[in-house]
XYZ file of C-alpha atoms in Angstrom:
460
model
C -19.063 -70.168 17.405
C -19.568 -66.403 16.698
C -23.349 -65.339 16.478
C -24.966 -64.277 13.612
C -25.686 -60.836 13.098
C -29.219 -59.052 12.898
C -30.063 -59.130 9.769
C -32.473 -56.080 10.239
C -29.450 -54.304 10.904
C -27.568 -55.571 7.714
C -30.636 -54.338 5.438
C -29.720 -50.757 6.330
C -26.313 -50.639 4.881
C -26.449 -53.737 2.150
C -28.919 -53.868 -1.214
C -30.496 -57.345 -1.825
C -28.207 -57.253 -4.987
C -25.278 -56.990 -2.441
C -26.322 -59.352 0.315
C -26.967 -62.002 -2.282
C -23.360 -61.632 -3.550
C -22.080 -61.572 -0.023
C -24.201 -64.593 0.783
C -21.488 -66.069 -1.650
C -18.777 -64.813 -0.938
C -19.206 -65.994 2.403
C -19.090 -69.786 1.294
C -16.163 -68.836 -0.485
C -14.772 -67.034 2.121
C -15.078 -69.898 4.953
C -13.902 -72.209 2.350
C -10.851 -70.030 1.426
C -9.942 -69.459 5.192
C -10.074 -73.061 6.526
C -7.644 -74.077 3.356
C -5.642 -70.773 4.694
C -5.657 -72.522 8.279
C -2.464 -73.929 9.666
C -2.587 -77.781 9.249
C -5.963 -77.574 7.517
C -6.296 -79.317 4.267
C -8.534 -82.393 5.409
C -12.096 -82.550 5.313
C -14.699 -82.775 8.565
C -12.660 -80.442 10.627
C -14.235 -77.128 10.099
C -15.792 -74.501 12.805
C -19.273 -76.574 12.686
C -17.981 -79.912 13.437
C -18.555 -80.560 16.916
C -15.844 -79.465 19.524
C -13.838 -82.198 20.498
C -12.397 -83.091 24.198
C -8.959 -80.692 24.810
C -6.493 -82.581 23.351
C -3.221 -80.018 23.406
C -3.032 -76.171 23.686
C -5.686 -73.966 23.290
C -5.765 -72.698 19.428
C -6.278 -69.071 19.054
C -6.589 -67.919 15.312
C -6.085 -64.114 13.760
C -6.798 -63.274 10.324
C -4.637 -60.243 9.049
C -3.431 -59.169 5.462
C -0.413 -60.696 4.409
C 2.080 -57.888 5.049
C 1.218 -57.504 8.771
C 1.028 -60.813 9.119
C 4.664 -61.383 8.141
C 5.532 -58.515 10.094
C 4.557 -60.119 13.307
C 5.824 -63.695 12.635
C 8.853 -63.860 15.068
C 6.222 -61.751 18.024
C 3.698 -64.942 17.374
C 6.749 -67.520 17.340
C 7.719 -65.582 20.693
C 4.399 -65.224 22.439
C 3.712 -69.337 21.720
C 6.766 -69.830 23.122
C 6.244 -67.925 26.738
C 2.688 -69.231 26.900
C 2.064 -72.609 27.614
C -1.618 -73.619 27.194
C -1.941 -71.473 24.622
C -0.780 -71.295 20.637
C -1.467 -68.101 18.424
C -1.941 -69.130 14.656
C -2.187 -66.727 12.211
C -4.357 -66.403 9.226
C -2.414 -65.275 5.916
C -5.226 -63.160 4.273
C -4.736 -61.477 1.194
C -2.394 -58.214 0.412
C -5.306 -55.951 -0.626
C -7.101 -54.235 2.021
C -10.201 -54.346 0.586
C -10.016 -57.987 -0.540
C -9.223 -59.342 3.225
C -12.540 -57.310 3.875
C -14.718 -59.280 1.700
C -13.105 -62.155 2.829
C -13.322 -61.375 6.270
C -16.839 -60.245 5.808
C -17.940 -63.456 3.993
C -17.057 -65.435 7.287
C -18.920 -63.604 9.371
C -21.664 -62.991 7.441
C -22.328 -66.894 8.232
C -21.979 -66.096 11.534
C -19.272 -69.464 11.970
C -15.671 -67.606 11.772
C -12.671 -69.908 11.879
C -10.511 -66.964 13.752
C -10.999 -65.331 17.076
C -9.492 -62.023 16.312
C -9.266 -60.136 13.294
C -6.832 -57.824 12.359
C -9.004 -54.478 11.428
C -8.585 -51.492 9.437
C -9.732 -47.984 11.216
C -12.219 -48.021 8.798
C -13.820 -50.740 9.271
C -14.471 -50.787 12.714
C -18.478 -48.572 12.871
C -19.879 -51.537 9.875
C -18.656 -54.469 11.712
C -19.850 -53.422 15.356
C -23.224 -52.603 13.531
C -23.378 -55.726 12.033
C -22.637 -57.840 15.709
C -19.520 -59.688 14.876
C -17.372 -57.595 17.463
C -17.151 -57.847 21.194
C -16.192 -55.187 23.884
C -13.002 -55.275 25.333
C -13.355 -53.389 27.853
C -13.973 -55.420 30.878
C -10.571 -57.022 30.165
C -8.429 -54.211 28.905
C -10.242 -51.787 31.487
C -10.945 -48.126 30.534
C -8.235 -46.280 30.437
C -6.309 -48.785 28.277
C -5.695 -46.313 25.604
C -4.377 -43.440 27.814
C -0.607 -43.982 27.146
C -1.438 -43.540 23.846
C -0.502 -41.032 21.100
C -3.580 -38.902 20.392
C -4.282 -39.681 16.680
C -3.470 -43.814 17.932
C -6.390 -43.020 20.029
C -8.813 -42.381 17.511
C -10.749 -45.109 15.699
C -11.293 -47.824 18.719
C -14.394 -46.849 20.213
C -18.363 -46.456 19.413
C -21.334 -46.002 21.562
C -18.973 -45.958 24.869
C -17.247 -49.405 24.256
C -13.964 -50.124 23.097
C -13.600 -52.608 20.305
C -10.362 -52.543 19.015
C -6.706 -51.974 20.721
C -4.551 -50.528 17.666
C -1.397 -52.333 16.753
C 0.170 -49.421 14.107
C 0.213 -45.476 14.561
C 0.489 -45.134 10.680
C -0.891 -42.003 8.884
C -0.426 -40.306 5.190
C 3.167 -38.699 4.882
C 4.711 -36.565 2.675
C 8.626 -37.217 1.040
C 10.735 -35.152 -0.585
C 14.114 -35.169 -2.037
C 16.560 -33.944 0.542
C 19.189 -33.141 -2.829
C 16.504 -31.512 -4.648
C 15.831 -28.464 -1.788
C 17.216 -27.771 2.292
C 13.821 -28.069 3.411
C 9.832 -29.419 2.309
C 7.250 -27.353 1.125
C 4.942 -25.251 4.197
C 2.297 -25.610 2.326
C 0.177 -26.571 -1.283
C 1.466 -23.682 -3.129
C 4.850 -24.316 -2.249
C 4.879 -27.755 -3.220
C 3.465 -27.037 -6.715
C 6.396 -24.090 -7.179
C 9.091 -26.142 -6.314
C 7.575 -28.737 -8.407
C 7.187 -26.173 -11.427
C 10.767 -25.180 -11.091
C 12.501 -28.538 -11.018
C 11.193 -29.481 -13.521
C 11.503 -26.216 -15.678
C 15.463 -26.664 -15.099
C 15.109 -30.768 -15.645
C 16.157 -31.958 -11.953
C 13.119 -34.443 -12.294
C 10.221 -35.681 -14.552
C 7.470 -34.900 -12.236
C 6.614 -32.807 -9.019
C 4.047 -34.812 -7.332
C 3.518 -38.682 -6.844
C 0.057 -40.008 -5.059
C -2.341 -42.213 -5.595
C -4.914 -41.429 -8.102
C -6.409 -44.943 -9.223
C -10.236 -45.759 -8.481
C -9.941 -47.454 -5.314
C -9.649 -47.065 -1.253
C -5.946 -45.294 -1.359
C -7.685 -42.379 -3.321
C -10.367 -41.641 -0.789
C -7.184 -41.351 1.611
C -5.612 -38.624 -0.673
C -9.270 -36.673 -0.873
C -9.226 -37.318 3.243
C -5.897 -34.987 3.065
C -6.640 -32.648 0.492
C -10.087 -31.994 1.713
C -8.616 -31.182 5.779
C -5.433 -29.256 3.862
C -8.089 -26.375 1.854
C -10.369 -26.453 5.156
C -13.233 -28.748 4.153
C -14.562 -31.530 5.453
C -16.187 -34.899 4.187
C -17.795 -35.831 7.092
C -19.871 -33.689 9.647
C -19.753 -35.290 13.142
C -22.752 -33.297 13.865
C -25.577 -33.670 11.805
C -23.776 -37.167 10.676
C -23.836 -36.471 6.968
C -21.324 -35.621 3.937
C -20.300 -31.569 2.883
C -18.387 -32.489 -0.285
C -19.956 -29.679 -2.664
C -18.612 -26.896 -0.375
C -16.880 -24.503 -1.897
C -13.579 -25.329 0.299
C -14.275 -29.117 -1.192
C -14.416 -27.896 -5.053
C -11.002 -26.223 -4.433
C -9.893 -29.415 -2.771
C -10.853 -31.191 -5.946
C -9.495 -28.449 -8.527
C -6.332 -28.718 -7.059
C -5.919 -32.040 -7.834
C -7.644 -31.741 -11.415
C -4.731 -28.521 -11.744
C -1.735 -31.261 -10.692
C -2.723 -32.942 -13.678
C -3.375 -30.537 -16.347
C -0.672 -28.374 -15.151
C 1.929 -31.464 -15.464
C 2.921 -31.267 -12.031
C 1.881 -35.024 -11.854
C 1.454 -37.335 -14.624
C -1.859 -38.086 -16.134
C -0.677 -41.823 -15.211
C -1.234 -40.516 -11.426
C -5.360 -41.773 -11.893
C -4.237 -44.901 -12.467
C -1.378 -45.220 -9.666
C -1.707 -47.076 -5.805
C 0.856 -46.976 -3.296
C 3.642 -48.989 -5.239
C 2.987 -47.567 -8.833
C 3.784 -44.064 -7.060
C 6.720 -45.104 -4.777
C 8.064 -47.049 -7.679
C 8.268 -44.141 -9.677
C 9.665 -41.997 -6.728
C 12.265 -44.386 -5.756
C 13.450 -44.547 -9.882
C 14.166 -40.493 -9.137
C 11.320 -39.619 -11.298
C 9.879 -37.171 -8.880
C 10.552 -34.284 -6.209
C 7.318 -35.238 -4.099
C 5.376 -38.195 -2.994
C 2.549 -39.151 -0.738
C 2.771 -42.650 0.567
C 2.772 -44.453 4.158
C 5.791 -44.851 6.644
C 6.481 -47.984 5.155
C 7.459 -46.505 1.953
C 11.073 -45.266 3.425
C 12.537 -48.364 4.302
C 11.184 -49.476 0.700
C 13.669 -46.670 -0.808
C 16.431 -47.343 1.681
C 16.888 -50.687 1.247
C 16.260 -50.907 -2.570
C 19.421 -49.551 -3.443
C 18.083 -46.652 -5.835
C 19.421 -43.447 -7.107
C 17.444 -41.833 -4.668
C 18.436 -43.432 -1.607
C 20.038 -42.020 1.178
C 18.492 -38.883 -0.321
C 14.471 -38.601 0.827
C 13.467 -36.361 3.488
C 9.889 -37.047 5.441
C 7.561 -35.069 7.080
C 3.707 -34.531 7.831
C 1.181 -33.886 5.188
C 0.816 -29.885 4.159
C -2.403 -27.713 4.079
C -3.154 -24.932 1.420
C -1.698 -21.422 2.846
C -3.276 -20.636 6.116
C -4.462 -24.348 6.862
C -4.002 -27.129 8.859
C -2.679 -30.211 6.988
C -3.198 -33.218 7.982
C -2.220 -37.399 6.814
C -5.322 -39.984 7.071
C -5.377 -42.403 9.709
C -4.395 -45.666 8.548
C -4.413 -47.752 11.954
C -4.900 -51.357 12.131
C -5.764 -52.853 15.195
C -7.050 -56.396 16.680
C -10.943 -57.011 17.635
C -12.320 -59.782 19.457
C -14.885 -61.898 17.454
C -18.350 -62.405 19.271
C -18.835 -66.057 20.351
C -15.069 -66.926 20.206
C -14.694 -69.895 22.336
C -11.305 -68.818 23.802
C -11.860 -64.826 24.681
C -9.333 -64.976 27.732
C -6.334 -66.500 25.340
C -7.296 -64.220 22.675
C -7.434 -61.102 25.004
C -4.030 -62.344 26.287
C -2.516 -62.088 21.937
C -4.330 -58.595 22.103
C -2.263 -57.771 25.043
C 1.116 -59.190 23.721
C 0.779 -58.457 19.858
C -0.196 -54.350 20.756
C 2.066 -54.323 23.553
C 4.949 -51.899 23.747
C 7.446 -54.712 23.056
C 6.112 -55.824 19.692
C 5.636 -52.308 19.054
C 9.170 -51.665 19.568
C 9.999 -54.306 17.273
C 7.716 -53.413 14.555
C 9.190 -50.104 14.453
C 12.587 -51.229 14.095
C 12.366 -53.910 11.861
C 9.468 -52.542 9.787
C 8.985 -48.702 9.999
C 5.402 -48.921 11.278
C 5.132 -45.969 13.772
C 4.050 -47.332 17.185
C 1.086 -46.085 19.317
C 2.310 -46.042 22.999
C 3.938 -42.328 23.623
C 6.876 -43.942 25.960
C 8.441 -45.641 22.905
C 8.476 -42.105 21.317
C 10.540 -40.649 24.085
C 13.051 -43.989 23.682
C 16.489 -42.587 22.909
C 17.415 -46.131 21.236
C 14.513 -46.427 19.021
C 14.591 -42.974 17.673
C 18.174 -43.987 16.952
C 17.173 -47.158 15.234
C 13.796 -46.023 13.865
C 14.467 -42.642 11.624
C 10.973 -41.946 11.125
C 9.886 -41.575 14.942
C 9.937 -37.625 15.255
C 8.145 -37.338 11.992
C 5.239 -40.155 12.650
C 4.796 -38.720 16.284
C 4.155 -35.212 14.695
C 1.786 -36.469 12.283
C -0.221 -38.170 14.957
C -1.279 -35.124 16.506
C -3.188 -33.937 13.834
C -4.644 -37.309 11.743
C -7.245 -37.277 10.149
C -10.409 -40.111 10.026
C -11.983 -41.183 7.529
C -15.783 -41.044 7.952
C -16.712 -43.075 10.768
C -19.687 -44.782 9.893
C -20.926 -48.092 8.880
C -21.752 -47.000 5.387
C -18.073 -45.998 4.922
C -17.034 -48.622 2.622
C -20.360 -47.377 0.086
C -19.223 -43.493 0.701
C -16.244 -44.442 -0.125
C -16.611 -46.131 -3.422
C -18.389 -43.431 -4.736
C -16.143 -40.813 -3.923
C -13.593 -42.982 -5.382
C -15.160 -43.241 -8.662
C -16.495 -39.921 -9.048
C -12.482 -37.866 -8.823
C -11.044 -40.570 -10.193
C -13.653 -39.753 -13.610
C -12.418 -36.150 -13.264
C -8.926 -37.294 -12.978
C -9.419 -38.766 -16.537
C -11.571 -35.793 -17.809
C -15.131 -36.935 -17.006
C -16.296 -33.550 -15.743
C -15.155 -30.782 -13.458
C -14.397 -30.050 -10.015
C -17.420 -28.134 -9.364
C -19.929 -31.289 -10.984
C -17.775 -33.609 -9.549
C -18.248 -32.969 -5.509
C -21.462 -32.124 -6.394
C -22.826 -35.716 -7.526
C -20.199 -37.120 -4.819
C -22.334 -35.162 -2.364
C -25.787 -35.538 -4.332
C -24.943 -39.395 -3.974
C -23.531 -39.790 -0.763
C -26.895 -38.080 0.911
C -29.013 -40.875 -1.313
C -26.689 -43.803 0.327
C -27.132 -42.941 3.514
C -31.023 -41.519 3.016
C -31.209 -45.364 2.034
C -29.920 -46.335 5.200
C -32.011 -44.507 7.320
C -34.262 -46.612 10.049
C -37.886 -46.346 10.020
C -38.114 -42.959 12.554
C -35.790 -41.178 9.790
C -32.699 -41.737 12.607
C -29.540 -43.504 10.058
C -27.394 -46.169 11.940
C -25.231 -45.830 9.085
C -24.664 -42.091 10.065
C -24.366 -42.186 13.832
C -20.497 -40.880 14.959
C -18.274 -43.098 16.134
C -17.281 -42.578 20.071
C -13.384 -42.582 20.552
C -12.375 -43.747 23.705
């Protein structure tokens, strides 16, 4: 039985309005996930009954979203099938990552989680290790268990000195481009928008640039970009708090507003995610796109007029900076109070292993973590992508690590995506995301003035 979080500690990142609406969602949730359990169905069997004797193998239960959790189906049906004692059932959560984060947040908020490990989103990680639900891994994994790593697959795992997560994907923001359109990408912003400009000037495509403009988490991702690409920054690791009225974070935003207005990219674009822009992309509608690596094996194997015919490589910078793609890890954490931590350690182990990794890669296009499967002359054969996602993981960029992310986020969100759609300017804009953000975490702050919701994350 996992143990219940302070709830001190949840009053410095959650409103009453909130907590009552989490309170619940979290009978919802543990109703939702013990239907979502394998075999479940029948009633008296859930987390609180009392345990019964040992009757077979040892059940160990992961929640992930629905895509990963297809992805690994034949590594679970493998790994239950090399380990007696032991089976690994997985927990078919929803598609949306912010949806399996309510849900997975309503468990725990009653402190009774039906899973042992959840499947978490770099993101995530600084709110649920404030909140308790997480425990170190550490004295299992030992501490160097991240040094074979890729540096950007690095990031995102550790706070206050402790690891709590062991990444399973590499993924970051990359950019496409039409290989029959020009003999090389863009080097930077202001070549993308001219080559842009003149295809569509001589009618080669519809629009220059495809991303993700709708009101939601995929658009702080593009602002995570475009704010690293004209040399500003969201987050300062130092004084843990937001720069987002800077002047490099109004061009940042006016470049965006200019994609629009300009007809580079479609007014449409503020109401696109991932699909509505690769959709569009894949119908040859477009000379650029920003998606994630799984987005090329969407186009290759859809049969499209543009297959066969999309280039990839890292995310560009305006002239003179360093561009950068957001860190979009997921990786597996240990729930506090599981009642099987060695079996579940041993899934860790297996699932983020080089093997499954391997697989993964092949058979999915998510870029692995470990650096020797970079240097594999078969996989790089087999997996396309490799050079490309190994390049971009020098350089990725996180999203700010702190457990008032998911608030910080919201608002940033909703404040470009209302000057997407002509709600004010660039300049007002980052200035009430900034105005706002300092007010969120100002809330946050513990009695001495110090904000847990602002204190940096510790990569290990």
């Amino acid at each position: 039985m996992a143990a219940r979080p302070p709830f001190s500690s949840l009053r410095r990142w959650r409103s009453l309005p909130r907590l009552l609406t989490l309170a619940v969602l979290a009978l919802l949730s543990a109703a939702a996930l013990l239907v979502m359990l394998p075999g479940s169905g029948q009633s008296g069997s859930g987390p609180s009954s009392p345990p019964a004797a040992p009757t077979g193998p040892v059940p160990v239960r992961v929640l992930m979203p629905a895509p990963l959790a297809d992805a690994v189906a034949a590594p679970v049906a493998q790994f239950n099938a090399s380990t007696p004692g032991v089976v690994l059932e997985v927990i078919r959560g929803p598609l949306d990552t912010e949806t399996i984060s309510d849900l997975a947040t309503g468990s725990l908020l009653l402190g009774e989680a039906p899973f042992d490990l959840l499947l978490v989103d770099v993101s995530w990680l600084p709110r649920y290790v404030a909140a308790g639900w997480f425990e170190p891994l550490e004295r299992w994994l030992g501490p160097e268990s991240l040094a074979a790593m890729e540096p950007g697959a690095r990031l995102g795992n550790g706070l206050d000195g402790h690891l709590w997560r062991m990444p399973l994907t590499g993924d970051t923001g990359l950019l496409y481009w039409r290989t029959d359109l020009m003999e090389r990408p863009p080097r930077d912003t202001d070549e993308l928008v001219a080559i842009s400009r003149d295809l569509q000037r001589r009618g080669k495509v519809r629009w220059g640039y495809l991303w993700q403009g709708r009101q939601y988490e995929g658009l702080s991702c593009v602002m995570v970009e475009v704010l690293q690409g004209f040399g500003a920054h969201w987050w300062n690791g130092s004084t843990a708090r937001t720069e987002l009225d800077s002047p490099e974070a109004v061009a940042a935003a006016k470049w965006l507003a200019d994609l629009l207005q300009d007809g580079v990219s479609p007014q449409a674009v503020a109401s696109y995610a991932e699909n509505d822009a690769l959709q569009s992309f894949a119908a040859g509608d477009a000379a650029f796109l920003r998606n994630w690596p799984y987005a090329w094996r969407e186009i290759e194997k859809g049969g499209g007029p543009v297959k066969g015919k999309v280039g990839v490589t890292a995310m560009v910078g305006a002239p003179g900076e360093q561009g950068g793609g957001t860190l979009g890890t997921w990786g597996l954490s240990l729930i506090k109070g599981s009642p099987h931590p060695e079996e579940a350690v041993a899934a860790i182990r297996w699932l983020t292993g080089p093997i499954v990794q391997r697989q993964l890669a092949i058979e999915q296009g998510y870029a692995p973590t470990w650096s020797t499967l970079y240097d594999d002359p078969e996989l790089q054969r087999r997996a396309p992508l490799l050079a490309v996602q190994r390049q971009a993981l020098q350089h990725p960029q996180l999203r700010p690590p702190t457990p008032a992310y998911a608030q910080l986020s919201d608002l940033l969100a909703r404040q470009v995506n209302g000057m997407l759609t002509g709600q004010g300017g660039p300049g007002p804009t980052m200035a009430a995301a900034q105005r706002q953000s300092l007010q969120v975490l100002r809330s946050l702050a513990g009695p001495a003035g110090d904000t847990a919701a602002g204190r940096p994350a510790v990569d290990r």
